[in-house]
Tab-separated table of C-alpha atoms and ligand atoms in Angstrom:
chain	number	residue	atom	x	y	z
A	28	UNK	CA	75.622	122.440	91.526
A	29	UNK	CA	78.778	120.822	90.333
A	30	UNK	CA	80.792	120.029	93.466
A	31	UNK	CA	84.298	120.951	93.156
A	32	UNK	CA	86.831	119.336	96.026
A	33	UNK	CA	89.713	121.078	96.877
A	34	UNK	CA	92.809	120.527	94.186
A	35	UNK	CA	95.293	119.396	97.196
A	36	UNK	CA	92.889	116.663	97.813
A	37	UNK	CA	93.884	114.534	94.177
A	38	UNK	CA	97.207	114.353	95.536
A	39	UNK	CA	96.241	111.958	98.736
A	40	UNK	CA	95.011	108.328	98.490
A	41	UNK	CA	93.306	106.805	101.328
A	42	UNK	CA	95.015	105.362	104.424
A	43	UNK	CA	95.711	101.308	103.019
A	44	UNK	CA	95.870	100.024	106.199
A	45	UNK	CA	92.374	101.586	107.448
A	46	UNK	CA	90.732	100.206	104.275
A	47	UNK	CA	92.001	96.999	104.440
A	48	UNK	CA	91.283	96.922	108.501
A	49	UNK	CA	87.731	98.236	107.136
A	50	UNK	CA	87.557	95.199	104.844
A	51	UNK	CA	88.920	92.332	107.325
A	52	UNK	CA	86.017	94.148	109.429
A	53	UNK	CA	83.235	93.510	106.918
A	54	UNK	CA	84.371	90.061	105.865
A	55	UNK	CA	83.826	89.412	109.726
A	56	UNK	CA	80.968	90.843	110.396
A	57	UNK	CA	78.906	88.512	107.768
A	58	UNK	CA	80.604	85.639	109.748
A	59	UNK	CA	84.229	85.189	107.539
A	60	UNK	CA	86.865	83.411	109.564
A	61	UNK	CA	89.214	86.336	108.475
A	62	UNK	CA	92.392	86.388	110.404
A	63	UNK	CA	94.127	90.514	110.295
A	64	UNK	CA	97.356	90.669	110.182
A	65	UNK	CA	96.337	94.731	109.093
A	66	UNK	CA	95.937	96.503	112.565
A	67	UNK	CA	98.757	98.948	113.609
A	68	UNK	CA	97.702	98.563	117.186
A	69	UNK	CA	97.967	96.304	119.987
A	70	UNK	CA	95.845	93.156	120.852
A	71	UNK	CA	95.849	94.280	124.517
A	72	UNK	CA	93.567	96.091	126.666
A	73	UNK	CA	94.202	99.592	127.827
A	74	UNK	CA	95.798	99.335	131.319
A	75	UNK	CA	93.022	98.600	133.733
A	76	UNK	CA	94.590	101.835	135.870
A	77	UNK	CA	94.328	104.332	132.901
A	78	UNK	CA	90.233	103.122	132.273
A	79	UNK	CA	89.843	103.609	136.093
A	80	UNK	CA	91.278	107.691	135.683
A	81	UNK	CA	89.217	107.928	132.691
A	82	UNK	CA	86.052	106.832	134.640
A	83	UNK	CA	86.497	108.520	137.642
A	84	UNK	CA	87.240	111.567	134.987
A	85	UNK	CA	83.455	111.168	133.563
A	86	UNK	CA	82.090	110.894	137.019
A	87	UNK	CA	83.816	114.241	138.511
A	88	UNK	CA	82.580	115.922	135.515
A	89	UNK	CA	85.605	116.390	133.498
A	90	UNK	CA	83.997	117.096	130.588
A	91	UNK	CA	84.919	120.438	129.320
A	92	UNK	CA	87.065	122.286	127.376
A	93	UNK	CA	90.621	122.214	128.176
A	94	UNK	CA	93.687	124.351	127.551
A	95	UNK	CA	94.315	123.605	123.716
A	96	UNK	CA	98.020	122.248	124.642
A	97	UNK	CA	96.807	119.851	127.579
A	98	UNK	CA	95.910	120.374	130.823
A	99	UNK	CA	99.117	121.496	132.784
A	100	UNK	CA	99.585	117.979	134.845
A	101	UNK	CA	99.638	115.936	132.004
A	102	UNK	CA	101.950	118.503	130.178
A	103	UNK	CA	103.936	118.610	133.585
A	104	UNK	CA	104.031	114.284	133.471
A	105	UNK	CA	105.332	114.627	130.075
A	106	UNK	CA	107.797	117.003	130.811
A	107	UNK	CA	109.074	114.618	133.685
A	108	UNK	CA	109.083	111.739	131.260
A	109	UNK	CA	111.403	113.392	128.548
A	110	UNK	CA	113.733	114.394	131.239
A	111	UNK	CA	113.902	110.961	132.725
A	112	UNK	CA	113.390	108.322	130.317
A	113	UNK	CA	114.528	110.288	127.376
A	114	UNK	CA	117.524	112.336	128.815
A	115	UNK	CA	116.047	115.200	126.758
A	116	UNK	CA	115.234	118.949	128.828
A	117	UNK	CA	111.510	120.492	127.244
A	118	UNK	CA	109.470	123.370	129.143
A	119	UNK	CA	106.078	122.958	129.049
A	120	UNK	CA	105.674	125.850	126.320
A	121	UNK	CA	107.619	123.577	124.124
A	122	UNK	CA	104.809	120.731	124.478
A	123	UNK	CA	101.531	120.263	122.865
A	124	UNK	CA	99.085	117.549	123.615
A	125	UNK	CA	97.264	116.791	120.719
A	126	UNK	CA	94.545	114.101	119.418
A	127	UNK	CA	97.293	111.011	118.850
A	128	UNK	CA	100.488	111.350	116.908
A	129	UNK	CA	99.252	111.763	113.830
A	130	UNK	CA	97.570	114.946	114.806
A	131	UNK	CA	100.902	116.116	116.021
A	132	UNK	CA	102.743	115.075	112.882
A	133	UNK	CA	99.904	116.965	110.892
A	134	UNK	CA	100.109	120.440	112.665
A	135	UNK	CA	103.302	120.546	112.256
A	136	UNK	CA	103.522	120.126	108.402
A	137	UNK	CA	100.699	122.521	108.827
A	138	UNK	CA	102.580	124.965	110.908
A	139	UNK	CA	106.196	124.330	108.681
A	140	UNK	CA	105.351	124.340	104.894
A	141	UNK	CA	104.711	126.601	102.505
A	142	UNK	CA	104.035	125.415	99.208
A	143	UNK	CA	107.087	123.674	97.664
A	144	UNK	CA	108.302	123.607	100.177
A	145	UNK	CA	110.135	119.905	100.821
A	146	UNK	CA	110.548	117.533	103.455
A	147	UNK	CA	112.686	114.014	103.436
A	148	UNK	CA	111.394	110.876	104.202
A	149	UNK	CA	113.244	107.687	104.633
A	150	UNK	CA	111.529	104.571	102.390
A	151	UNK	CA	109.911	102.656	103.230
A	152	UNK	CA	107.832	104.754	105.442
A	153	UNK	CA	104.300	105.119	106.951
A	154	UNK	CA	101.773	105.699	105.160
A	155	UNK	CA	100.891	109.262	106.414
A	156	UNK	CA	103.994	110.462	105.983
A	157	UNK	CA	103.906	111.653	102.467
A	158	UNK	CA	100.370	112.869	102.360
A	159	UNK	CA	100.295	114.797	105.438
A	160	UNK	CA	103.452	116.776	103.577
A	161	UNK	CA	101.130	117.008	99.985
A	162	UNK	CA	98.065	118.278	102.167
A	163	UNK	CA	100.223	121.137	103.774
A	164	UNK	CA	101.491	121.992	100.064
A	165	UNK	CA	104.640	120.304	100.488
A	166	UNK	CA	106.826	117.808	98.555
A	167	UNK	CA	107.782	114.965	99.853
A	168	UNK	CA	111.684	113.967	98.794
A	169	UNK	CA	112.585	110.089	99.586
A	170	UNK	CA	115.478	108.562	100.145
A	171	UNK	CA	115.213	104.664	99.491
A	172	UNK	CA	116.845	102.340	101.904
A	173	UNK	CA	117.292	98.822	101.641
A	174	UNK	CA	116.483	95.445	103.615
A	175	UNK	CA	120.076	94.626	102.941
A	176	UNK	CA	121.692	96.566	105.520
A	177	UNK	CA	118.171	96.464	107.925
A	178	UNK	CA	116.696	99.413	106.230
A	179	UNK	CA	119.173	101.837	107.112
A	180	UNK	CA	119.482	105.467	105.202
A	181	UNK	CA	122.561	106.156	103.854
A	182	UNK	CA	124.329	109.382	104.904
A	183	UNK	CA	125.489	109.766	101.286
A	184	UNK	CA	122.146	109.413	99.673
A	185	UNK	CA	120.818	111.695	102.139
A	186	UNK	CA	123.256	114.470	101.034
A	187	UNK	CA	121.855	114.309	97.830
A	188	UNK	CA	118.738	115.015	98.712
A	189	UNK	CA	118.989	118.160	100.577
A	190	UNK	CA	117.873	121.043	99.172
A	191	UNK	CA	117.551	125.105	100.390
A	192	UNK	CA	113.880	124.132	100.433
A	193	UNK	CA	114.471	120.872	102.275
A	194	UNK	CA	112.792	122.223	105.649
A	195	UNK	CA	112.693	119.022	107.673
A	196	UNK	CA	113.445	115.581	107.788
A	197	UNK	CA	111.739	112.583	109.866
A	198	UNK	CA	112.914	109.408	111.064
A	199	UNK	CA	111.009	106.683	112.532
A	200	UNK	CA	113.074	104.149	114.487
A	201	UNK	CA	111.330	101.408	115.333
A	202	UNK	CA	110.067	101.801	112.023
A	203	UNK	CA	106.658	101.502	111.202
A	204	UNK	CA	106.626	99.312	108.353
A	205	UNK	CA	109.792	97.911	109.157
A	206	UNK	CA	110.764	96.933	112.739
A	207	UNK	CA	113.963	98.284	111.845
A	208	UNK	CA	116.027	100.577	114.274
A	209	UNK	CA	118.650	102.815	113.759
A	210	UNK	CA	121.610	101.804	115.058
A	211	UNK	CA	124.001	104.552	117.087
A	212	UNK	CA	126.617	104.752	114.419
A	213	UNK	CA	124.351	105.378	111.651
A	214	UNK	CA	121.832	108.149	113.360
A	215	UNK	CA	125.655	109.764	114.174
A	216	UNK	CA	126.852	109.614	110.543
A	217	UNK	CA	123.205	110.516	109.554
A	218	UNK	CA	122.933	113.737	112.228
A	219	UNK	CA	126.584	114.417	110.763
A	220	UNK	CA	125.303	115.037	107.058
A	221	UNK	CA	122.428	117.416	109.185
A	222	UNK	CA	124.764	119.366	111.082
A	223	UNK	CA	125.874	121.219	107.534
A	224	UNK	CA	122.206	121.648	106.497
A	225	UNK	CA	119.756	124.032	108.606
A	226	UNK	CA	116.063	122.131	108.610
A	227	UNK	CA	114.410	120.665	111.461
A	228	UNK	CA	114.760	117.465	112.657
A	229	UNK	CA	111.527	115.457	113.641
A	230	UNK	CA	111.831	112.088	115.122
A	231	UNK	CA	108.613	109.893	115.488
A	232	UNK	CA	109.212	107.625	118.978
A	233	UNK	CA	105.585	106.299	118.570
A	234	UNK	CA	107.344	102.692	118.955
A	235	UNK	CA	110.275	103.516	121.341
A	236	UNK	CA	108.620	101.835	124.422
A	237	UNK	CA	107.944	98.370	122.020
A	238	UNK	CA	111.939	97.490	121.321
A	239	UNK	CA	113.718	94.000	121.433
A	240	UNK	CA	117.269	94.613	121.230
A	241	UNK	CA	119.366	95.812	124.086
A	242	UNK	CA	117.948	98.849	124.949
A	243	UNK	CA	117.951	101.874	125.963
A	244	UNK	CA	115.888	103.282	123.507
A	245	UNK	CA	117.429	106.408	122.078
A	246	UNK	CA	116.864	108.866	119.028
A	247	UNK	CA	118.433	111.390	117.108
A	248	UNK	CA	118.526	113.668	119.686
A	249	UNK	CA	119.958	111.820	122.047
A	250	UNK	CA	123.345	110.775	119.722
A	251	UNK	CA	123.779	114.109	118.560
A	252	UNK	CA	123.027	116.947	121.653
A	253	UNK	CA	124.283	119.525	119.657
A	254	UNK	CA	120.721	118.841	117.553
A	255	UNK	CA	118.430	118.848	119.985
A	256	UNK	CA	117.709	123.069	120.138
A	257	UNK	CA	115.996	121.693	116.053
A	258	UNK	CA	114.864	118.375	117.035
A	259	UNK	CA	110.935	117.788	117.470
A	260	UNK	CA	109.837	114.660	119.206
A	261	UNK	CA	106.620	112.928	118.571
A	262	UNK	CA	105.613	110.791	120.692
A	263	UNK	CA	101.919	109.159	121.780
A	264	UNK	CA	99.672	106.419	124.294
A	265	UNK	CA	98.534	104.493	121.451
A	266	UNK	CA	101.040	102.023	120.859
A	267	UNK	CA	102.863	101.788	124.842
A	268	UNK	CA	99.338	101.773	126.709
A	269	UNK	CA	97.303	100.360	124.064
A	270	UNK	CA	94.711	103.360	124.231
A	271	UNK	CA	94.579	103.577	119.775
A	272	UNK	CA	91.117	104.494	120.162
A	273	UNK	CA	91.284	107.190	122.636
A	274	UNK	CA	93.802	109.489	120.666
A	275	UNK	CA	96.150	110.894	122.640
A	276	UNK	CA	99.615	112.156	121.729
A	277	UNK	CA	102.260	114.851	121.827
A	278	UNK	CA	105.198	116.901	120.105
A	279	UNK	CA	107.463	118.533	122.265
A	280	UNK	CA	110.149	120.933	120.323
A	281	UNK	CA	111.458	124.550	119.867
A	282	UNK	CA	108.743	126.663	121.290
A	283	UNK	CA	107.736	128.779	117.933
A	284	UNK	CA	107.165	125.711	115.898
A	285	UNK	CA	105.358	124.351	119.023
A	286	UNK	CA	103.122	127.593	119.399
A	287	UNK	CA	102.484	127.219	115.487
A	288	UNK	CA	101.104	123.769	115.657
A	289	UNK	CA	98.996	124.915	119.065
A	290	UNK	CA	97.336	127.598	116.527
A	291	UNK	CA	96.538	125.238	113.956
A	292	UNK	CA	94.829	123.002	116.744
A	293	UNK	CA	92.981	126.119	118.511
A	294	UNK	CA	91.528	126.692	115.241
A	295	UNK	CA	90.198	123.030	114.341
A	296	UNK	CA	90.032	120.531	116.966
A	297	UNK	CA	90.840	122.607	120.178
A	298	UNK	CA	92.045	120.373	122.962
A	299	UNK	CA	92.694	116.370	123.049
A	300	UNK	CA	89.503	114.876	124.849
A	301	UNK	CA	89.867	115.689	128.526
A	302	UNK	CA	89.008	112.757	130.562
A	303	UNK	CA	91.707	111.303	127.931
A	304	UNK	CA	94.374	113.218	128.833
A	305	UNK	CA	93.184	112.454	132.633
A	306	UNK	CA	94.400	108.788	131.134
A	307	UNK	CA	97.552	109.975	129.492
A	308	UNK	CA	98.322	111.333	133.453
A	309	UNK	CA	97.354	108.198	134.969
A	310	UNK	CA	99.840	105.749	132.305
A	311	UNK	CA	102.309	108.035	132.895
A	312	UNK	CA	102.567	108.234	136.907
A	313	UNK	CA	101.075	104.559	136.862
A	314	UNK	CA	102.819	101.168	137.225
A	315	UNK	CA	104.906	99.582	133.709
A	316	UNK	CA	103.580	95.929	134.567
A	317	UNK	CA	100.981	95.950	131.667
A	318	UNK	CA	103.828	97.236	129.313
A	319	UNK	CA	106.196	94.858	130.340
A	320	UNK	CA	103.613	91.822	129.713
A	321	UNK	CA	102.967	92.790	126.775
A	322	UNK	CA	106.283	93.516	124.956
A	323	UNK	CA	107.250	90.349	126.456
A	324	UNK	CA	104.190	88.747	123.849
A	325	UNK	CA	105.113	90.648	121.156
A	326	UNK	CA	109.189	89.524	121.852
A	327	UNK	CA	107.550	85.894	121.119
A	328	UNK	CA	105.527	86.176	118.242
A	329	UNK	CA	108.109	88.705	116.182
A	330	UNK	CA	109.816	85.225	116.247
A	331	UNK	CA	107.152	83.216	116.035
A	332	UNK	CA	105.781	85.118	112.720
A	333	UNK	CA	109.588	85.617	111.481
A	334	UNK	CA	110.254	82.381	111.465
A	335	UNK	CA	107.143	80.587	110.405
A	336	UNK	CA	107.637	83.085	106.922
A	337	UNK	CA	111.000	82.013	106.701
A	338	UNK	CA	109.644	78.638	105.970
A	339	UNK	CA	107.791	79.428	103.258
A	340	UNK	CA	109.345	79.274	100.081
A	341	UNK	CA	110.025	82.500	98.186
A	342	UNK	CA	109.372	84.240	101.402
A	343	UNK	CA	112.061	86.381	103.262
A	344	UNK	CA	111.935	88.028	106.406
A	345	UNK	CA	114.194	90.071	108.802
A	346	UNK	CA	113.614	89.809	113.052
A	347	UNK	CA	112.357	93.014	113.294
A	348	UNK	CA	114.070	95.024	115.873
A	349	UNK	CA	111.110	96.977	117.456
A	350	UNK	CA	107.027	97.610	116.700
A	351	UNK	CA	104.982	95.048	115.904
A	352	UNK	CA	105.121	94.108	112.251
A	353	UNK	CA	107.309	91.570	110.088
A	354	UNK	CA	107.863	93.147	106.835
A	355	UNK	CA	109.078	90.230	104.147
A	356	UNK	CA	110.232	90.479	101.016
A	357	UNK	CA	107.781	88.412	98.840
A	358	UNK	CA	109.434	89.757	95.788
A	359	UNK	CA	110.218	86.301	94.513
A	360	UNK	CA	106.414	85.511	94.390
A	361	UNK	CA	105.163	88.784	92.374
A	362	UNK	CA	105.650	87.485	88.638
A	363	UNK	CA	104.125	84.286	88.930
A	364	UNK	CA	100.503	83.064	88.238
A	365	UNK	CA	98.121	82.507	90.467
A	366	UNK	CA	94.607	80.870	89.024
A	367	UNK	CA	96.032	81.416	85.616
A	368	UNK	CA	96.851	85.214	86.188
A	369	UNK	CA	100.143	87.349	86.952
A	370	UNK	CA	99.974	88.074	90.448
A	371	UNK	CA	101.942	91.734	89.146
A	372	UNK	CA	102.813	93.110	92.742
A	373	UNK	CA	102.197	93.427	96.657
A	374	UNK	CA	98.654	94.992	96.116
A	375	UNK	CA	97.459	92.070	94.282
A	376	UNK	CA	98.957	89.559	96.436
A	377	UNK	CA	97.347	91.479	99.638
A	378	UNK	CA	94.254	91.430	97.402
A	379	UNK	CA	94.635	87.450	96.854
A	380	UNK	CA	95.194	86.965	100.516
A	381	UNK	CA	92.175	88.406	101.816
A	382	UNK	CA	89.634	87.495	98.782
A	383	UNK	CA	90.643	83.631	98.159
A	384	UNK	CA	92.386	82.655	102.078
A	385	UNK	CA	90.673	85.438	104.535
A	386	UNK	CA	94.156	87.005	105.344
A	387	UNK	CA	94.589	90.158	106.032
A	388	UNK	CA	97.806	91.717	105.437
A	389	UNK	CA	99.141	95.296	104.013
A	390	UNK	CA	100.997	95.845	100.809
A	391	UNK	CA	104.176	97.115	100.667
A	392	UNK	CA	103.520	99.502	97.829
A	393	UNK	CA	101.675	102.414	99.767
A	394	UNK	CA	105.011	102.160	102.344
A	395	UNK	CA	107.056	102.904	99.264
A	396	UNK	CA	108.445	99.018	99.109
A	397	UNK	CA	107.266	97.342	96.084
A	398	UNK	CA	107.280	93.462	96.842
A	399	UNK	CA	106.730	93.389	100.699
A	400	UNK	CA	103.867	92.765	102.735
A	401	UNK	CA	103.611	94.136	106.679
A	402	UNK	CA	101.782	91.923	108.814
A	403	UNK	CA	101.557	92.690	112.416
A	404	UNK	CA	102.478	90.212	115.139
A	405	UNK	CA	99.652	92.431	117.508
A	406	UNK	CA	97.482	88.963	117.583
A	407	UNK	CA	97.387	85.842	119.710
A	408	UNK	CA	99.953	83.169	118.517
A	409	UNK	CA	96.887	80.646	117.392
A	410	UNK	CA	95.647	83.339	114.955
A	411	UNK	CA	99.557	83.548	113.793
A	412	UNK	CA	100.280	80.198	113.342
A	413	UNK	CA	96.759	79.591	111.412
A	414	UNK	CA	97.426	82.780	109.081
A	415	UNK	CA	101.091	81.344	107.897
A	416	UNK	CA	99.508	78.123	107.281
A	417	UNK	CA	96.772	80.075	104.942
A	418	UNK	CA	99.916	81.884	103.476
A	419	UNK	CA	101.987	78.583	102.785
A	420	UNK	CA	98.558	77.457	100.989
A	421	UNK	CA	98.477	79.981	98.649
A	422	UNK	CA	102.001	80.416	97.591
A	423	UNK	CA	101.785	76.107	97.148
A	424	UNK	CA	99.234	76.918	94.425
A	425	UNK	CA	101.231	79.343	92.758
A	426	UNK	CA	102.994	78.243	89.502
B	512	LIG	C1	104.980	105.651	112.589
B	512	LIG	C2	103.732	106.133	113.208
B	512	LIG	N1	103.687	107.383	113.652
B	512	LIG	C3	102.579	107.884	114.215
B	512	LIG	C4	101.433	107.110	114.346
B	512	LIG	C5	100.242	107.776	114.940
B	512	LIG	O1	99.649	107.108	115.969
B	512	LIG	P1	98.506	107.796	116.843
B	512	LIG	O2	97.930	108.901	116.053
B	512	LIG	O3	97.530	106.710	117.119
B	512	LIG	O4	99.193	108.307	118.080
B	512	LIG	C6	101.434	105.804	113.855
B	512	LIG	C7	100.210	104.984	113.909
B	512	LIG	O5	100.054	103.988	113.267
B	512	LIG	C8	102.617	105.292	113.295
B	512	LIG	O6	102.685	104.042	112.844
């Protein structure tokens, strides 16, 4: 037999960051001194409160099938935590728990598209983005933003874009590659552009909790009310509680696009893991301390790692505002040789980096910014200060 995969699958690549985590990982395991500046998670254990829920989960036999959209505490929690830390009013019907936030953003491209149907996305933007719209059938339309004015999307340029098949558009603030965040003005001149087109509006707070500018955090929804009936928010445990592994997230939004996405997961993975979600309850209801800590480590290294690549030449890097990655422009060294070679863009730099100096750190290219690298600050401050040295190293031998 000739196996044929399906058509829709030539139009995705594989995840760059979880191959180049899956290569740092190999390198290590036959003994490398590889240092990753690839993860997109925290350094820090999961709250010692939410492993003690998930235990005591296991041990009362909590090991069944759920309710596909969450059991109804953790729904109920949820609920509680829009309302109070995001100002924003959700029933429970308008919630689904789902297996992390990429599961959410996936059932609802799922639930959304038909084919040709298109959906904007900011550049530079995570990776997912695009190819969960290409594996629903749907087109992806970008609008490119700039380092310039700290990544922000033009309300112009986004005008242009809009289509009668534009069907949604998603913003990510903290960005994930950038740090960047929206600023008030800008979401309002950018929700002001939306108010003349009807699509829905999904905003991805999987960073909201990890924020170093004056705070509070706020979205889309939150600047312009009068969007909030369209708005879907996707939110998630990975990044606050440090619980990546454990896959736990959520979209809360208007309730027939909710119900969609809670067919799509009845018919493939059914419910998020149930003594999970017993987890999700217990960093929800339980005390911020371990949050706290460790934003206040991140708040040090983002400068630590900002201004160590600062130093080194042909190197330029924003603060970023939120998240955990420094995204510089290392435009100035693509074009020049490197053991008598062109080094002729971000992938072969990344691919320099972890071959010849055992760093690990993601291309811009797959983020849809040509001449960046993202390197997360999720690692101790030894491991960052040894990994810019390794960087200033290689760039010294470039001529
Ligand atoms: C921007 C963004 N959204 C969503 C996710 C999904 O996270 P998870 O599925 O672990 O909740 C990630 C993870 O890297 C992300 O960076």
């Amino acid at each position: 037999m000739s196996l044929q995969l399906a058509r829709r699958l030539k139009s995705v690549k594989p995840s760059p960051t979880l191959s180049l985590n899956a290569k740092a990982r190999a390198l290590a395991a036959k003994g490398a001194d590889v240092l990753s500046f690839a993860a997109g998670e925290p350094d820090f254990d999961t709250p010692a409160h939410v492993k003690d829920a998930i235990k005591a989960a296991l041990d009362a036999g909590f090991t069944k099938y759920t309710a596909t959209g969450g059991i109804p505490e953790l729904k109920a929690a949820i609920v509680e935590k829009l309302a109070k830390e995001n100002n924003l009013t959700f029933t429970p019907e308008q919630l689904v728990v789902t297996v992390g936030g990429k599961q959410a953003i996936y059932n609802l491209f799922q639930a959304l598209l038909s084919p040709g149907d298109e959906v904007v996305i900011f550049t530079p933007y995570w990776v997912s983005y695009p190819d969960m719209v290409l594996l629903a059938d749907g087109v992806p339309r970008f609008v490119e933003t700039s380092a310039d004015n700290n990544w922000t999307p033009d309300p112009n340029e986004l005008r242009k874009v809009l289509s009668p098949r534009t069907r949604a558009v998603i913003f990510n603030s903290p960005s994930n590659p950038t740090g960047a965040v929206i600023s008030r003005p800008a979401l309002e001149a950018l929700a002001e552009v939306l108010r003349g087109h009807d699509c829905l509006i999904i905003t991805d707070d999987i960073y909201e909790r990890l924020l170093y500018v004056d705070g509070p955090f706020f979205n889309i929804a939150n600047v312009a009310p009068d969007l909030a009936p369209r708005t879907v928010v996707i939110n998630g445990f990975s990044k606050a509680y440090s619980m990546t592994g454990l896959r736990l997230g959520y979209a809360a939004g208007p309730k027939e696009l909710i119900a969609g996405m809670q067919m799509v997961q009845d018919q493939s993975t059914s419910n998020a893991t149930s003594i999970i979600q017993k987890g999700g309850l217990a960093a929800l209801k339980g005390p911020t301390g371990p949050i706290d800590e460790m934003v206040k480590a991140f708040a040090r290294r983002r400068t630590l790692m900002t201004d160590g690549l600062n130093k080194i030449p042909g190197v330029k890097c924003r603060l970023p505002d939120g998240a955990f990655y420094c995204f510089p422009d290392c435009g100035a060294l693509i074009g020049k040789s490197y053991k008598g070679a062109m080094v002729n863009g971000s992938m072969r730099l990344s691919e320099i980096l972890i071959d010849d100096f055992l760093v690990a750190a993601v291309p811009g290219e797959p983020f849809g910014a040509e001449g960046f690298l993202r390197l997360s600050f999720a690692t101790s401050d030894a491991n960052i200060e040894k990994g810019l040295a390794r960087f200033a190293d290689f760039v010294s031998k470039l001529s």
